[in-house]
Short mmCIF file of C-alpha atoms and ligand atoms in Angstrom, two decimals:
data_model
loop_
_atom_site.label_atom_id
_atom_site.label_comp_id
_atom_site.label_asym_id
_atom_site.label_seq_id
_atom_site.Cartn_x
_atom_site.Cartn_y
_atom_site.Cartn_z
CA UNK A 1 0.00 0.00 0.00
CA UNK A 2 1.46 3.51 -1.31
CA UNK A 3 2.22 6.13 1.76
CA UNK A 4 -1.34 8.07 2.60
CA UNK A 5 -1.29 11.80 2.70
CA UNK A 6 -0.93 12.95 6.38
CA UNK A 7 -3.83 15.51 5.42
CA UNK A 8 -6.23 13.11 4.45
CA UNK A 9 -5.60 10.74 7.10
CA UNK A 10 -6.26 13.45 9.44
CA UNK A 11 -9.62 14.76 7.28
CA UNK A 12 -10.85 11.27 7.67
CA UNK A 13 -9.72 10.86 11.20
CA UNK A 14 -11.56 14.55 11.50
CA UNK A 15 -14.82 13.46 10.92
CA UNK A 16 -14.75 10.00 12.41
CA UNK A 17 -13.92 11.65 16.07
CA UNK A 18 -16.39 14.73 14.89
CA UNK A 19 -19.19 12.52 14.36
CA UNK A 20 -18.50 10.83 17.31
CA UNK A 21 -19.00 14.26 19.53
CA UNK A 22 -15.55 14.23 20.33
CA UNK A 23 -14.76 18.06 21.01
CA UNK A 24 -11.80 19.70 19.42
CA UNK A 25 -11.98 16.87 16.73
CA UNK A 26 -8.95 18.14 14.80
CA UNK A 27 -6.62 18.63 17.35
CA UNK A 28 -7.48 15.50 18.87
CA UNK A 29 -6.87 14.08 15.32
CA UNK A 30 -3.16 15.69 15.18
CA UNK A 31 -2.35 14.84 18.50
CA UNK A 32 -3.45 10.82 18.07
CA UNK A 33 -1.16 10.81 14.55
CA UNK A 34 1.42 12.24 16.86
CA UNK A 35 1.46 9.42 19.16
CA UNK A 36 1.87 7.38 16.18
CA UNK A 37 4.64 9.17 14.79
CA UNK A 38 6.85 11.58 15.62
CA UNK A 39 9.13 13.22 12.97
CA UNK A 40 9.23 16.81 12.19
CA UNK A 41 8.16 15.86 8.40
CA UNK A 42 5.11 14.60 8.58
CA UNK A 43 3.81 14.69 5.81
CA UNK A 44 2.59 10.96 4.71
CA UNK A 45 2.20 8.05 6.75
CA UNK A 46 2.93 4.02 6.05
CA UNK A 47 0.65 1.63 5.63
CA UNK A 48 1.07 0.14 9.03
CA UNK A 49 0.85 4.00 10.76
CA UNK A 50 -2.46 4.48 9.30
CA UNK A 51 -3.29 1.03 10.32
CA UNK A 52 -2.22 2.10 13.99
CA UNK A 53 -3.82 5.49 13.77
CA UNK A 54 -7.31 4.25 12.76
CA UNK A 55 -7.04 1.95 16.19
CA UNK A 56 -6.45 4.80 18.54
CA UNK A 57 -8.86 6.75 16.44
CA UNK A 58 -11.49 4.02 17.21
CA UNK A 59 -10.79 4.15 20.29
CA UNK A 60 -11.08 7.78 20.85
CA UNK A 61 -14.38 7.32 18.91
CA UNK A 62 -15.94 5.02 21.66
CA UNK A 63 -14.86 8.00 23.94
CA UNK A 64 -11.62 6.54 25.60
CA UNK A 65 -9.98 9.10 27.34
CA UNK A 66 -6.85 10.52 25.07
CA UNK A 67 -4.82 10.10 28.45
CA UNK A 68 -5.59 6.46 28.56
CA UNK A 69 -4.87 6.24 24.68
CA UNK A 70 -1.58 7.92 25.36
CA UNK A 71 -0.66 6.22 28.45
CA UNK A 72 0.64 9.36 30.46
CA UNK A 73 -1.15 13.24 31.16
CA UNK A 74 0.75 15.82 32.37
CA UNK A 75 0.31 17.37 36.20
CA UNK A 76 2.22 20.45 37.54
CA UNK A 77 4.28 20.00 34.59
CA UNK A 78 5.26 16.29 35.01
CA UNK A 79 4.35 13.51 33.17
CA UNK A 80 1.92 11.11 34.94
CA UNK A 81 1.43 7.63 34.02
CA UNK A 82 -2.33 6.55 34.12
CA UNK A 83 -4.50 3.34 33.11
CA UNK A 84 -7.92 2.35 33.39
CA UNK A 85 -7.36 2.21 37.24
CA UNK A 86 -6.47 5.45 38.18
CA UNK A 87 -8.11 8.42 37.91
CA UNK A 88 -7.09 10.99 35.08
CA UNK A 89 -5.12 14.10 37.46
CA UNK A 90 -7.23 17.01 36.84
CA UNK A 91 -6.17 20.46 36.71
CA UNK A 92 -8.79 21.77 39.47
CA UNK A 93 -6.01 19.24 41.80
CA UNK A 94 -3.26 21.48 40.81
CA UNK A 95 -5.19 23.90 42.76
CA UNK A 96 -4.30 21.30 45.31
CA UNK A 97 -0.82 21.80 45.37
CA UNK A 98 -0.86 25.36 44.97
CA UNK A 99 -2.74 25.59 48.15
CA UNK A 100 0.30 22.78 49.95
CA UNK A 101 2.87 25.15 48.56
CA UNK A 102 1.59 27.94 49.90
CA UNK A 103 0.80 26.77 53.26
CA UNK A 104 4.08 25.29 54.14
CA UNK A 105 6.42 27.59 51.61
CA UNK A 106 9.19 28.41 54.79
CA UNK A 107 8.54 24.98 56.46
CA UNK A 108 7.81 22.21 54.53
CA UNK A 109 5.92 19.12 56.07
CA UNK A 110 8.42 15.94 56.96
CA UNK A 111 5.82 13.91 56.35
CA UNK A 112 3.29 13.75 54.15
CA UNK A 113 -0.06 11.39 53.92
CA UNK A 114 -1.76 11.14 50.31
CA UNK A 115 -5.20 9.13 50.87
CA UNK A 116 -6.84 7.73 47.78
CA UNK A 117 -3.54 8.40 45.87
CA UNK A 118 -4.71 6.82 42.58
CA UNK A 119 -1.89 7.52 40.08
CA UNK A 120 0.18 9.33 42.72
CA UNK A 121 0.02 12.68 41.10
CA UNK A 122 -0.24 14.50 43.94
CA UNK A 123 2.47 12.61 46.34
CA UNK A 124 4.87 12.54 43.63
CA UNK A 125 4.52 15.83 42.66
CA UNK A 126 5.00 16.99 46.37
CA UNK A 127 7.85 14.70 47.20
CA UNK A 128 9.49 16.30 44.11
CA UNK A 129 9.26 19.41 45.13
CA UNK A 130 10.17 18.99 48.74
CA UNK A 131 13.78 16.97 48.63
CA UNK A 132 13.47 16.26 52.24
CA UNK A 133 10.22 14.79 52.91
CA UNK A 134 8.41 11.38 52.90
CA UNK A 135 5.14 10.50 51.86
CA UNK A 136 2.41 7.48 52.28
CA UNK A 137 -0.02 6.83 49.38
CA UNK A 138 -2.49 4.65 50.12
CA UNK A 139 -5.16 3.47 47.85
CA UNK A 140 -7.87 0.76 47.57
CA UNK A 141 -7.15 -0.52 44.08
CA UNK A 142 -4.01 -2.81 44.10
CA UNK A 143 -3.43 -1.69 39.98
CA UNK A 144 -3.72 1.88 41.22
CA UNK A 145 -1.02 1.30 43.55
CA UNK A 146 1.13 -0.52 40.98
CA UNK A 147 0.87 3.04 39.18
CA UNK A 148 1.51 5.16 41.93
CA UNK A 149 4.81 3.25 42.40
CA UNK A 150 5.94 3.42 38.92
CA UNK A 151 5.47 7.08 39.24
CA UNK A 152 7.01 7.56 42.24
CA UNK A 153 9.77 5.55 40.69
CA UNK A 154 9.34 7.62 37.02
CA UNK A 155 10.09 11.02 38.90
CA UNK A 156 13.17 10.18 41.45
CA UNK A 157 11.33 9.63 44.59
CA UNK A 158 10.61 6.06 45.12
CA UNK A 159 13.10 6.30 47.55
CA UNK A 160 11.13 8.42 49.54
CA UNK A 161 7.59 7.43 48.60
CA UNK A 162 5.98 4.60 49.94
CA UNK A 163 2.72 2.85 48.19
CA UNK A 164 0.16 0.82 50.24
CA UNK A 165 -2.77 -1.03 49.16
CA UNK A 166 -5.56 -0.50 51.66
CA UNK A 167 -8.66 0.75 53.09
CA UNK A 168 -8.59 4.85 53.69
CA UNK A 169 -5.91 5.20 56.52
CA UNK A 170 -7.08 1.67 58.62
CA UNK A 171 -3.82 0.15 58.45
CA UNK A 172 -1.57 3.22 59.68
CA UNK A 173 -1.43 4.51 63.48
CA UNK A 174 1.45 6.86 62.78
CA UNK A 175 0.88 11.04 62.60
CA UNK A 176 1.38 13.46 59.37
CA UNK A 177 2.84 17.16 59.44
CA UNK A 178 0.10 16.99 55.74
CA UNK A 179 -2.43 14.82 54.42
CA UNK A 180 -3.88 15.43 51.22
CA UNK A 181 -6.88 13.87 50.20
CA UNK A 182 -8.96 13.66 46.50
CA UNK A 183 -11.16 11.35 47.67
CA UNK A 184 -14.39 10.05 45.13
CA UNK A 185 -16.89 13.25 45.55
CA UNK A 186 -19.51 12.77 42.67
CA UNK A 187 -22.71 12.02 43.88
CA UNK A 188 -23.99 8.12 42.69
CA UNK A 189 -27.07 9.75 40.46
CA UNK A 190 -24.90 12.32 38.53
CA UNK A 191 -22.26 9.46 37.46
CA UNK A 192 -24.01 8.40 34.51
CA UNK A 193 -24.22 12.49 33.11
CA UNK A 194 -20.39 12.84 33.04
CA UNK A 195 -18.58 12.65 29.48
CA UNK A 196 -18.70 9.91 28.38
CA UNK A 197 -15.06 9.92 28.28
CA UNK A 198 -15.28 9.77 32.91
CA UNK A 199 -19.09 8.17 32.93
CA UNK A 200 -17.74 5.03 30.91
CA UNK A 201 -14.17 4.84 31.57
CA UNK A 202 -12.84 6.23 34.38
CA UNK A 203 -12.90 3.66 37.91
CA UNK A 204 -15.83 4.60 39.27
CA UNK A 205 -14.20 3.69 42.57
CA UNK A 206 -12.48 7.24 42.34
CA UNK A 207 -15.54 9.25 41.73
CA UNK A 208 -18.18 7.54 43.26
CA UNK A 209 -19.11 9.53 46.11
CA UNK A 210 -22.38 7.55 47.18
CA UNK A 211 -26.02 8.93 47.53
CA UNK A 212 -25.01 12.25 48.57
CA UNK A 213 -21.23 12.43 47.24
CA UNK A 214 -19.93 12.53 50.80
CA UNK A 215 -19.86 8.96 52.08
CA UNK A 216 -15.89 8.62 52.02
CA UNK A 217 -15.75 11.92 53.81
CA UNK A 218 -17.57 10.43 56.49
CA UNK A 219 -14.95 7.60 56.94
CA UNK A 220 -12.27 10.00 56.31
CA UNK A 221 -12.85 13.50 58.14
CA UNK A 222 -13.00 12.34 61.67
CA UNK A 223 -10.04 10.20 61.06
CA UNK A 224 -7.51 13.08 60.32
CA UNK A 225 -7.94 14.05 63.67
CA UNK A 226 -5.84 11.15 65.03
CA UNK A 227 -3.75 11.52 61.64
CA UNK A 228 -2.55 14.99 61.98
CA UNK A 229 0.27 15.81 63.70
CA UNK A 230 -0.32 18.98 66.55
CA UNK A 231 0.64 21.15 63.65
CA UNK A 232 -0.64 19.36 60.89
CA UNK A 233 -3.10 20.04 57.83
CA UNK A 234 -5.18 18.18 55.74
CA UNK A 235 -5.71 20.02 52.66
CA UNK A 236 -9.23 17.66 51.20
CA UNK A 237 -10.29 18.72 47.76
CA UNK A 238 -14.16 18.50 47.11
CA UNK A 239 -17.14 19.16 44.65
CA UNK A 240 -18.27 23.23 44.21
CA UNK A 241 -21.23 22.25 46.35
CA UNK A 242 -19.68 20.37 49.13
CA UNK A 243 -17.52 23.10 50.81
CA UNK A 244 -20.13 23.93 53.40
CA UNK A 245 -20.91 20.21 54.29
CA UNK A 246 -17.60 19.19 54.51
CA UNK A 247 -17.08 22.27 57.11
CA UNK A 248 -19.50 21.14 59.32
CA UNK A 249 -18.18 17.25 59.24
CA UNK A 250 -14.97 18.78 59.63
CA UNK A 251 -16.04 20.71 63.08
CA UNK A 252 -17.79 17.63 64.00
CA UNK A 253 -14.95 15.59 64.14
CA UNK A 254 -13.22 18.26 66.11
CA UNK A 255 -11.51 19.78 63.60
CA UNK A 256 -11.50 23.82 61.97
CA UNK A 257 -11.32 25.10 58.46
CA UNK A 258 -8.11 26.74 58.18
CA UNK A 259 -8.08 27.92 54.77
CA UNK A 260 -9.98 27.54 51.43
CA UNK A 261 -9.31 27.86 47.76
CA UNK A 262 -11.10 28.17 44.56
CA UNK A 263 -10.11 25.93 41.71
CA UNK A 264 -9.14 28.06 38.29
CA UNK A 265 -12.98 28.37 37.19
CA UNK A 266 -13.50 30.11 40.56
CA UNK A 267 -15.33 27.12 42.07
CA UNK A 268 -14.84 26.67 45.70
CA UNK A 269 -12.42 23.18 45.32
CA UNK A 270 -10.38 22.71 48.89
CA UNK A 271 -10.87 23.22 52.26
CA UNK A 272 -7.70 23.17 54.24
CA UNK A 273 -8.28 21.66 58.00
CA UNK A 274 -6.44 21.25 61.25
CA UNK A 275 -6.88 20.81 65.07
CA UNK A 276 -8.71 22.87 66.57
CA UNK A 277 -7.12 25.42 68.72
CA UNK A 278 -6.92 25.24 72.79
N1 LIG B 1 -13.26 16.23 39.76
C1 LIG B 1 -13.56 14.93 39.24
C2 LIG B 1 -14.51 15.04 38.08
O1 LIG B 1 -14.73 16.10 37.62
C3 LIG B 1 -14.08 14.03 40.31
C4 LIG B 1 -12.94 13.64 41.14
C5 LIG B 1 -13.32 13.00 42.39
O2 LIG B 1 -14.43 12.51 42.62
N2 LIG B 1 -12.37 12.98 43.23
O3 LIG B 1 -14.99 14.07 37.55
#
């Protein structure tokens, strides 16, 4: 088979992922051929390259996430891997970090507690930035954990980062100077009106907040109270409509809201607790 014309791969491409209600069809198109290839004159492609481009095309046309066609999504400006296990890091998490950077800019937290770690984005992406610390992820799904490690390994700090398989924070009776926590906040009913591209292929086990979207909150909040050390934080990101209900868990279980910060569409996105004061 003669070399096809990168153009009308990409036309076809175009209008499979168009028709498909893929948004941004054509840049979705260029950056799929570019997983496929990458030389600085593309112009045609071989037989087999189309062959492979049409697969992740299908793909993308039954809605598959481009980060789980690509293998990897970037987060605070390091490369992530993530699977079908692990949910995709988001940019409203970078928020996340923002918020950790800010709160412990002169004295940085020894150690450092990520529950529900999933691919490890946020650990990692701490422990990179703060040379001295440690940090715990723990997470429910052995696979996510598997990922976690191989990005704690991918980015220099598997030395310092330690994975465990497990349920919320039962297994550990130690305290952390932070715990950060993107726990599954989507209430059950609204699951099925995500994209398609979270609704059918994300884990559900990462978004899946039960009835009300707060049921691992409840098994969470009044545990960082034995978590955090006398000076610790948790810094707990949540839905836009769950700051005021996570407050009052957060009081309940003897705790105080410390802080808050909106994510980068100005939706309220983390609450930032500790022990409440003498
Ligand atoms: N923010 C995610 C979403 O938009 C949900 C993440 C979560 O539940 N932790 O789908």
């Amino acid at each position: 088979m003669a070399p096809a014309s990168l153009d009308d791969v990409l036309c076809g491409a175009t209008a499979k992922l168009r028709a498909a209600g893929v948004e941004n069809p054509a840049r979705e198109a260029r950056l799929l051929a570019e997983l496929v290839v990458c030389r600085d004159d593309l112009r045609t492609l071989s037989a087999g390259e189309t062959r492979h481009l049409a697969t992740l095309v299908d793909r993308r046309t039954r809605r598959e996430p481009f980060a789980q066609i690509a293998g990897v999504r970037e987060f605070w400006s390091l490369d992530f891997e993530v699977t079908q296990d692990t949910l995709i890091p988001r940019p409203d998490s970078e928020t996340l970090i923002e918020c950790c950077l800010d709160r412990f800019e002169h004295h940085p937290p020894a150690r450092i507690l990520d529950l529900g770690t999933g691919s490890g984005c946020l650990v990692v992406t701490l422990l990179v930035t703060w040379t001295g610390s440690t940090g715990i992820g723990v997470d429910v799904s052995e696979r996510a954990c598997a990922v976690a490690a191989r990005n704690a390994r991918r980015h220099g700090v598997g030395d310092r980062a330690w994975v465990m398989c497990g349920d919320w924070a039962a297994a550990l009776d130690s305290t952390f100077d932070l715990v950060v926590v993107n726990p599954p906040y989507v209430p059950s009913d609204e699951l099925a009106g995500l994209d398609p591209e979270v609704a059918l292929h994300e884990p559900g086990v990462a978004i899946d907040g039960g009835e009300d979207g707060y049921a691992c909150y409840r098994r969470i909040v009044p545990r960082l109270a034995t978590l955090l050390s006398n000076d610790g934080k948790a810094v707990v990101e949540h839905g836009p409509d769950q700051r005021d209900g996570l407050a009052v868990l957060a009081g309940d279980s003897g705790l105080c809201v410390v802080g808050e910060v909106d994510d980068y569409g100005g939706r309220h996105r983390v609450l930032v607790l500790a022990h409440r004061g003498p």
